[in-house]
Amino acid sequence: MPQEKKIAPLARELAEIISRISDRSELEIFLQGLLTPSEIEEIQRRWKLLTALAEGHTQRAISSNLGISLGKIARGSRLMKYGDERFVQTVQRIHDEMRK
C-alpha cells in the first residue's frame, strides 16, 4: 500500500527519536512540547478505543462512552481484528501491564 511505504520510514524515525528518551518524566515533557493539546487528547482517545475493543466492549457502547464516531470505531476494530498481529499483541500487553 503506498501510504504504508510513506509512513513506515517516518514511524521508524519517530521510534528512533522516542527510544532515545531516558525516562518517563523526560518523555512527558517531550510529548507536551512536540504535540498540541488536541493531538495528545486524540492519541489518548485512540488508546481508550483500542483498549475498549480489546476488552470486548461493543462499538455502540464505546461510541456512547467515549464520544467517538462509529466510523472511527470500525476502523479501530478492523485494525484489532485484521491488522498487524504485532500491533495487536503490543496493545494487549501494554493494556494488561497497566491493569496490574
Coordinates of C-alpha atoms in Angstrom, one line a residue:
M1 CA 0.0 0.0 0.0
P2 CA 1.5 3.4 -1.0
Q3 CA 0.5 5.1 2.3
E4 CA 2.4 2.4 4.3
K5 CA 5.5 2.9 2.2
K6 CA 5.4 6.6 3.0
I7 CA 4.6 6.2 6.7
A8 CA 7.0 3.4 7.6
P9 CA 10.2 5.4 7.4
L10 CA 8.5 8.2 9.3
A11 CA 7.4 5.8 12.0
R12 CA 10.9 4.3 12.1
E13 CA 12.4 7.7 12.6
L14 CA 9.9 8.7 15.3
A15 CA 10.6 5.4 17.1
E16 CA 14.3 6.1 17.0
I17 CA 13.7 9.5 18.5
I18 CA 11.5 8.3 21.2
S19 CA 13.8 5.3 22.1
R20 CA 16.5 7.9 23.0
I21 CA 14.3 9.4 25.8
S22 CA 15.8 8.4 29.1
D23 CA 12.8 8.3 31.5
R24 CA 9.1 8.9 31.9
S25 CA 9.5 12.5 33.1
E26 CA 11.6 13.4 30.0
L27 CA 9.0 11.6 27.8
E28 CA 6.1 13.6 29.2
I29 CA 8.0 16.9 28.7
F30 CA 8.9 15.8 25.1
L31 CA 5.4 14.8 24.2
Q32 CA 3.9 18.0 25.6
G33 CA 6.4 20.1 23.6
L34 CA 6.1 18.0 20.4
L35 CA 2.3 17.6 20.3
T36 CA -0.5 20.1 20.6
P37 CA -3.0 19.5 23.5
S38 CA -5.6 18.3 20.9
E39 CA -3.1 15.8 19.4
I40 CA -2.4 14.4 22.9
E41 CA -6.2 14.2 23.6
E42 CA -6.7 12.4 20.2
I43 CA -3.9 9.9 20.9
Q44 CA -5.4 9.2 24.3
R45 CA -8.9 8.8 22.9
R46 CA -7.5 6.3 20.3
W47 CA -5.8 4.4 23.1
K48 CA -9.0 4.2 25.1
L49 CA -10.8 3.0 21.9
L50 CA -8.3 0.2 21.3
T51 CA -8.3 -1.0 24.9
A52 CA -12.1 -0.9 25.0
L53 CA -12.1 -3.1 21.8
A54 CA -9.6 -5.4 23.4
E55 CA -11.9 -5.7 26.5
G56 CA -14.7 -6.8 24.2
H57 CA -17.0 -3.7 24.5
T58 CA -19.5 -3.2 21.8
Q59 CA -18.9 -0.5 19.2
R60 CA -22.1 1.3 20.3
A61 CA -21.1 1.3 23.9
I62 CA -17.6 2.6 23.0
S63 CA -19.2 5.4 20.9
S64 CA -21.5 6.3 23.8
N65 CA -18.8 6.2 26.5
L66 CA -16.0 7.9 24.6
G67 CA -17.9 10.1 22.2
I68 CA -16.2 8.5 19.2
S69 CA -17.9 8.1 15.8
L70 CA -18.9 4.6 14.7
G71 CA -16.7 5.1 11.6
K72 CA -13.6 5.6 13.7
I73 CA -14.5 2.7 15.9
A74 CA -15.0 0.5 12.9
R75 CA -11.5 1.4 11.7
G76 CA -10.0 0.6 15.1
S77 CA -12.0 -2.7 15.1
R78 CA -10.6 -3.7 11.7
L79 CA -7.1 -2.9 12.9
M80 CA -7.5 -5.0 16.0
K81 CA -9.1 -7.9 14.0
Y82 CA -7.1 -7.8 10.8
G83 CA -4.1 -5.5 11.4
D84 CA -0.5 -6.4 12.1
E85 CA -0.5 -9.1 14.8
R86 CA 2.5 -7.5 16.5
F87 CA 0.5 -4.3 16.9
V88 CA -2.5 -6.1 18.5
Q89 CA -0.1 -8.0 20.8
T90 CA 1.6 -4.8 21.8
V91 CA -1.7 -3.1 22.6
Q92 CA -2.9 -6.1 24.6
R93 CA 0.5 -6.4 26.5
I94 CA 0.6 -2.8 27.5
H95 CA -3.1 -2.8 28.5
D96 CA -2.6 -5.9 30.6
E97 CA 0.5 -4.4 32.3
M98 CA -1.3 -1.1 33.0
R99 CA -4.2 -3.0 34.6
K100 CA -1.9 -4.7 37.2

